Coordinates of C-alpha atoms and ligand atoms in Angstrom, one line a residue:
X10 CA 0.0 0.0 0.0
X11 CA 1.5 3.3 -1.0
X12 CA 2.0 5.7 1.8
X13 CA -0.7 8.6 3.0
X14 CA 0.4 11.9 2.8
X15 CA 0.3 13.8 6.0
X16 CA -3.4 15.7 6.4
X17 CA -2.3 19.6 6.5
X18 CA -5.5 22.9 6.6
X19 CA -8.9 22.8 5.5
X20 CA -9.0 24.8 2.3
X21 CA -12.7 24.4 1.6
X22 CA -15.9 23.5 4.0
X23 CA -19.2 22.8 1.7
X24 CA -22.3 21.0 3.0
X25 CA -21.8 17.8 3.1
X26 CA -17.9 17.9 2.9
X27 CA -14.7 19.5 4.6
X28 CA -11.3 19.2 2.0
X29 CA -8.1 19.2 3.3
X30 CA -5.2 19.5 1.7
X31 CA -1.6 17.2 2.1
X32 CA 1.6 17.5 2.0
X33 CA 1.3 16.0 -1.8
X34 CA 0.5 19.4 -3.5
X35 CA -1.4 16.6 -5.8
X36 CA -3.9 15.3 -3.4
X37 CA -7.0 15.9 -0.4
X38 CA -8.8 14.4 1.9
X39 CA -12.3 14.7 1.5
X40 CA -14.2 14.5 5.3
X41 CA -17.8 13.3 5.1
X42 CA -20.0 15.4 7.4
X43 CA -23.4 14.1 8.8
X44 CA -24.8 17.2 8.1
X45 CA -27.5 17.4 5.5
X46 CA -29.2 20.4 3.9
X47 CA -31.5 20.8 1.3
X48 CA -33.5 23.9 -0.7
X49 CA -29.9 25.8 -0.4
X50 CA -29.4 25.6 3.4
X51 CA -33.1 27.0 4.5
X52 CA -33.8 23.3 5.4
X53 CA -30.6 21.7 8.0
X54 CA -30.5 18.3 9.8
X55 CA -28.0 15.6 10.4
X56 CA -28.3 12.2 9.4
X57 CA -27.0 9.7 11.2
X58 CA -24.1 8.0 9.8
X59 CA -24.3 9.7 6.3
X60 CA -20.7 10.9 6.1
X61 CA -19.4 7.6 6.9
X62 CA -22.2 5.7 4.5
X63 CA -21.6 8.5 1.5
X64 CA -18.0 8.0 1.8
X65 CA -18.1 3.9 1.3
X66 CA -20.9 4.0 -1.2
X67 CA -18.6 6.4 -3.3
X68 CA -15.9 4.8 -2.8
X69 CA -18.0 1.2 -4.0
X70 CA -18.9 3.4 -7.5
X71 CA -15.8 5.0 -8.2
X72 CA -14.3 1.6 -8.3
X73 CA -16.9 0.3 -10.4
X74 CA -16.9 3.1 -13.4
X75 CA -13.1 3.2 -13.1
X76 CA -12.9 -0.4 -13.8
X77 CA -14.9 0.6 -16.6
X78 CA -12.8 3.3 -18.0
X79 CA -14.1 6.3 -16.3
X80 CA -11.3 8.2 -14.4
X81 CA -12.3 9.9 -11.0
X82 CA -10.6 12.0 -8.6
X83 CA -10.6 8.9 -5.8
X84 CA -7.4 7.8 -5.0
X85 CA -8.7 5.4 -1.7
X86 CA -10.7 5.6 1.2
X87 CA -8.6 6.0 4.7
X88 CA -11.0 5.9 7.6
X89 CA -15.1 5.8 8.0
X90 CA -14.9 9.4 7.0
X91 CA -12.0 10.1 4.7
X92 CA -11.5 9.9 1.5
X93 CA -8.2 10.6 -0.2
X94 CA -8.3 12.5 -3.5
X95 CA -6.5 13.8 -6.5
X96 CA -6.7 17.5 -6.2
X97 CA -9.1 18.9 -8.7
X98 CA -9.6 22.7 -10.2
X99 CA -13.5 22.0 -10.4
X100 CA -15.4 23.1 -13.1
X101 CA -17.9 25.5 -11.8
X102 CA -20.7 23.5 -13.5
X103 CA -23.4 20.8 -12.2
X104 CA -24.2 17.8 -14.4
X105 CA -27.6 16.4 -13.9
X106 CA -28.6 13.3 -16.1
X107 CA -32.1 11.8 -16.2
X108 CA -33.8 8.5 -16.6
X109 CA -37.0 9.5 -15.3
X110 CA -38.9 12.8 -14.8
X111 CA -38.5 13.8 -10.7
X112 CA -37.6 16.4 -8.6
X113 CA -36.9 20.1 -10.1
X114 CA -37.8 18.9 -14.1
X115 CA -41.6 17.4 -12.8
X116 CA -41.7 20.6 -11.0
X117 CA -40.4 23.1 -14.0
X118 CA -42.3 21.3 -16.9
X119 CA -45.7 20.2 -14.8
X120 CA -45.5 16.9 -15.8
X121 CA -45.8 13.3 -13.1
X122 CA -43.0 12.2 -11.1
X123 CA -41.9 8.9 -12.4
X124 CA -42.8 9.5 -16.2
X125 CA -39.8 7.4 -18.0
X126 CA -38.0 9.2 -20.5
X127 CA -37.0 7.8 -23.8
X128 CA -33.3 8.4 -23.8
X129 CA -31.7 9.7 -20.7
X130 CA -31.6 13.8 -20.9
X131 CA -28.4 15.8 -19.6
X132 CA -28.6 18.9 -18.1
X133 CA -26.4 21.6 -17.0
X134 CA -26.6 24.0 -13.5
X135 CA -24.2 26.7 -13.1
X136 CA -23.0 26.3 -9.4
X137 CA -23.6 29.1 -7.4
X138 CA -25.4 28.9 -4.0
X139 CA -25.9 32.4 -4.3
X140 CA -27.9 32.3 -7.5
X141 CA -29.5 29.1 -6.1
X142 CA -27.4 26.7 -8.9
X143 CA -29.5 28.3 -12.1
X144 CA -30.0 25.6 -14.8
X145 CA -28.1 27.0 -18.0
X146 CA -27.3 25.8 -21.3
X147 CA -23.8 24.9 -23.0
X148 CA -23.5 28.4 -24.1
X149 CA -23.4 29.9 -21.2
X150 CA -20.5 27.6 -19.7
X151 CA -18.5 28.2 -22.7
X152 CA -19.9 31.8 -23.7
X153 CA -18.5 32.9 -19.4
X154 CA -15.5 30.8 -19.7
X155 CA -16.6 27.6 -17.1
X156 CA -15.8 25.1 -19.7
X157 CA -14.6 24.9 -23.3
X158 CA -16.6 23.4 -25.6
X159 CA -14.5 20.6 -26.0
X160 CA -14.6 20.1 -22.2
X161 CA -18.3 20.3 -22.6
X162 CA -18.4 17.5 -24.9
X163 CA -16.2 14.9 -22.3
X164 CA -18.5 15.7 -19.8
X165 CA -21.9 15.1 -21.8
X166 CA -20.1 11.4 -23.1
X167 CA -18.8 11.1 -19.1
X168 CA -21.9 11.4 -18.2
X169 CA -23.9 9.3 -20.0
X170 CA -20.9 6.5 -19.8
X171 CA -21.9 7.0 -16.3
X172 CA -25.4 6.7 -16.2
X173 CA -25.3 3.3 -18.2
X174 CA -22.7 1.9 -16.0
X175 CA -24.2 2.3 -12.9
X176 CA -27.8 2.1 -14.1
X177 CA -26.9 -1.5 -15.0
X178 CA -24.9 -2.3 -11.7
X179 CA -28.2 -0.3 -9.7
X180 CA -31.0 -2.5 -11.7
X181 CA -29.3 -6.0 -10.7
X182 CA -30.0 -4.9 -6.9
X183 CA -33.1 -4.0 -8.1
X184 CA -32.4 -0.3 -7.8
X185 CA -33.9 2.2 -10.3
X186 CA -31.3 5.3 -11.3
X187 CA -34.0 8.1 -11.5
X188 CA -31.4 10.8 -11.7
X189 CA -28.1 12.0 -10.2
X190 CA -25.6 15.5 -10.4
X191 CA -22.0 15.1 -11.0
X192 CA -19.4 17.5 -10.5
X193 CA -16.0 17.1 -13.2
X194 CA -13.0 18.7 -12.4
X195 CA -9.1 19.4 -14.4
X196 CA -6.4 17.9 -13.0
X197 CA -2.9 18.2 -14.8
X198 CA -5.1 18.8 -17.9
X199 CA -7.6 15.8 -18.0
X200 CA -11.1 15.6 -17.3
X201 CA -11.9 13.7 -13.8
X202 CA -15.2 12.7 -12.5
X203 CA -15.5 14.2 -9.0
X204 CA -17.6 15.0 -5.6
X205 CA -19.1 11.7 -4.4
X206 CA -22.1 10.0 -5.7
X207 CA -24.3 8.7 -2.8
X208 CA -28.2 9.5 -1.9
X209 CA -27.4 13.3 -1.8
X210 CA -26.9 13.1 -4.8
X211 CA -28.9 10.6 -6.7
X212 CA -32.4 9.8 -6.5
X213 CA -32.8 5.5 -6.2
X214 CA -35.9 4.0 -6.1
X215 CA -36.7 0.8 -5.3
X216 CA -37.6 -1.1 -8.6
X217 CA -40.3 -3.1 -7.2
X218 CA -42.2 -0.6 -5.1
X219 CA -40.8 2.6 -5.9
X220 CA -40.1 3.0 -2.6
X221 CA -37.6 6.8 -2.1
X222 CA -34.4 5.2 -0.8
X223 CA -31.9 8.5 -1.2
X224 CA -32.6 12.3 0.2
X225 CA -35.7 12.9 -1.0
X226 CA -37.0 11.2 2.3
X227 CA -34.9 13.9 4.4
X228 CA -36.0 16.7 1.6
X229 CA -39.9 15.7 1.5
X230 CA -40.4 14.4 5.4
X231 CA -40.9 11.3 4.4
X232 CA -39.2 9.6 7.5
X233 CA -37.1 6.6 7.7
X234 CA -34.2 8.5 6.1
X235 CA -31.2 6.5 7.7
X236 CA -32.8 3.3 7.0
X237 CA -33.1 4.3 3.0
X238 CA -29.1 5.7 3.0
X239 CA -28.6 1.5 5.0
X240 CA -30.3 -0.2 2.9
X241 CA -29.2 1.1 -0.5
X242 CA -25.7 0.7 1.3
X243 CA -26.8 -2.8 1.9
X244 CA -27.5 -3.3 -1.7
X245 CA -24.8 -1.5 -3.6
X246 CA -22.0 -3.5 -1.1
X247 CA -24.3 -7.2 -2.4
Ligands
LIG323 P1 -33.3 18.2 -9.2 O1 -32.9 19.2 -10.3 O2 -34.5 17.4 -9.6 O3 -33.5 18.9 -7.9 O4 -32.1 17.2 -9.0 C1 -31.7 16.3 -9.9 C2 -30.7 15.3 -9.4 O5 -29.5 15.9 -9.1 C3 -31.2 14.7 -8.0 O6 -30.7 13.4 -8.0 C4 -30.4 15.5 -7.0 O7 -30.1 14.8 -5.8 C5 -29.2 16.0 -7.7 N1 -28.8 17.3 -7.4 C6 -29.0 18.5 -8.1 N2 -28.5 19.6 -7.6 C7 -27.9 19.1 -6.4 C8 -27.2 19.8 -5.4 O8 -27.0 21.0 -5.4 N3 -26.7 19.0 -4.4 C9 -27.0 17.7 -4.3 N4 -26.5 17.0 -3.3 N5 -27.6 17.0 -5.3 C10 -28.1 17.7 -6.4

């Protein structure tokens, strides 16, 4: 095993995630917080055991997508909570793919949760709290200098590379993928997936039932939220 570099300052503190940087100029430490928030901080809880359950589940589907080609910022996981990372500059942009109609798009376009799509849609958020994460198109990243086209056109292939990986993997634990964001970032000039990819960030239902095992439960009040972020845990480790 190669050695850990020595944990130095925290650089950056987001939601759901402290980074700290190392004495390899090259890599972080990612620290996964219990803390959750949703509708840009005007809703705040903890969730039991999320940080340590986000950090394993990511680490379970970096593995998986780059086995199959997809590079990522992960590196390996070093304790319950830490993560240890190639350092990314991240690209200021928000990657949302979806399989089914939920969340913001049911909302936006008055149409039923849970209406299936007939080819998986990507769309683009510029990341800004402050402007509450505005969707955008293409032009925009490339027109304000986010992304260059070219970049633009890895992520949208990245992404849907993505989406079919770990659609497949979720199905065969009888998961459905409704959606998920991903955050992509440059490091020594290539394209790397990054962030995490856990129920913050994805919306799973159960195939059978349709039962909400991701966020949404903490988002909507649904209850039962650390038994959802457990038993999807339970089925992505199977
Ligand atoms: P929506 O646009 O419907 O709210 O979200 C679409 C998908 O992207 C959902 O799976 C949701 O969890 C994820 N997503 C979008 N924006 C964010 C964000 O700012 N933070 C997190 N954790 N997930 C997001």
């Amino acid at each position: 095993m190669e050695s850990t570099p020595q944990k130095l300052e925290m650089f950056y503190e987001g939601k759901a995630k402290k980074l700290y940087s190392t004495s390899d100029p090259d890599l972080v430490i990612a620290y996964f917080k219990d803390d959750a928030t949703a509708f840009d901080g005007a809703k705040r809880g903890t969730i039991e055991s999320k940080g340590a359950m986000n950090n394993r589940m990511s680490e379970l589907f970096f593995t998986l997508l780059e086995k199959s080609g997809v590079k990522t910022h992960f590196v390996r996981r070093l304790s319950d909570r830490e993560m240890l990372c190639k350092r990314l500059q991240i690209i200021p942009v928000e990657t949302v793919v979806r399989n089914l109609v939920a969340g913001s798009m049911a909302k936006r376009l008055g149409r039923e949760e849970g209406e299936p799509l007939p080819h998986p849609i990507v769309e683009y958020y510029y990341k800004s709290d402050a402007l509450h994460d505005p969707m955008i198109l293409g032009q925009h990243a490339i027109a304000f200098g986010w992304a260059t086209a070219a970049e633009l056109e890895q992520i949208d292939t990245l992404a849907l590379k993505v989406d079919g990986i770990l659609s497949k993997f979720l199905d065969q634990r009888g998961v459905t993928l409704v959606d998920f964001k991903l955050e992509f970032g440059r490091h020594h000039g290539e394209i790397l997936l990054g962030d995490e990819i856990c129920p913050d960030t994805c919306r799973f239902w159960d195939k059978a039932t349709r039962q909400k095992l991701d966020k949404d439960r903490f988002r909507r009040d649904l209850g039962g939220v650390e038994e959802a972020y457990h038993e999807m845990l339970r089925r992505v480790e199977s």
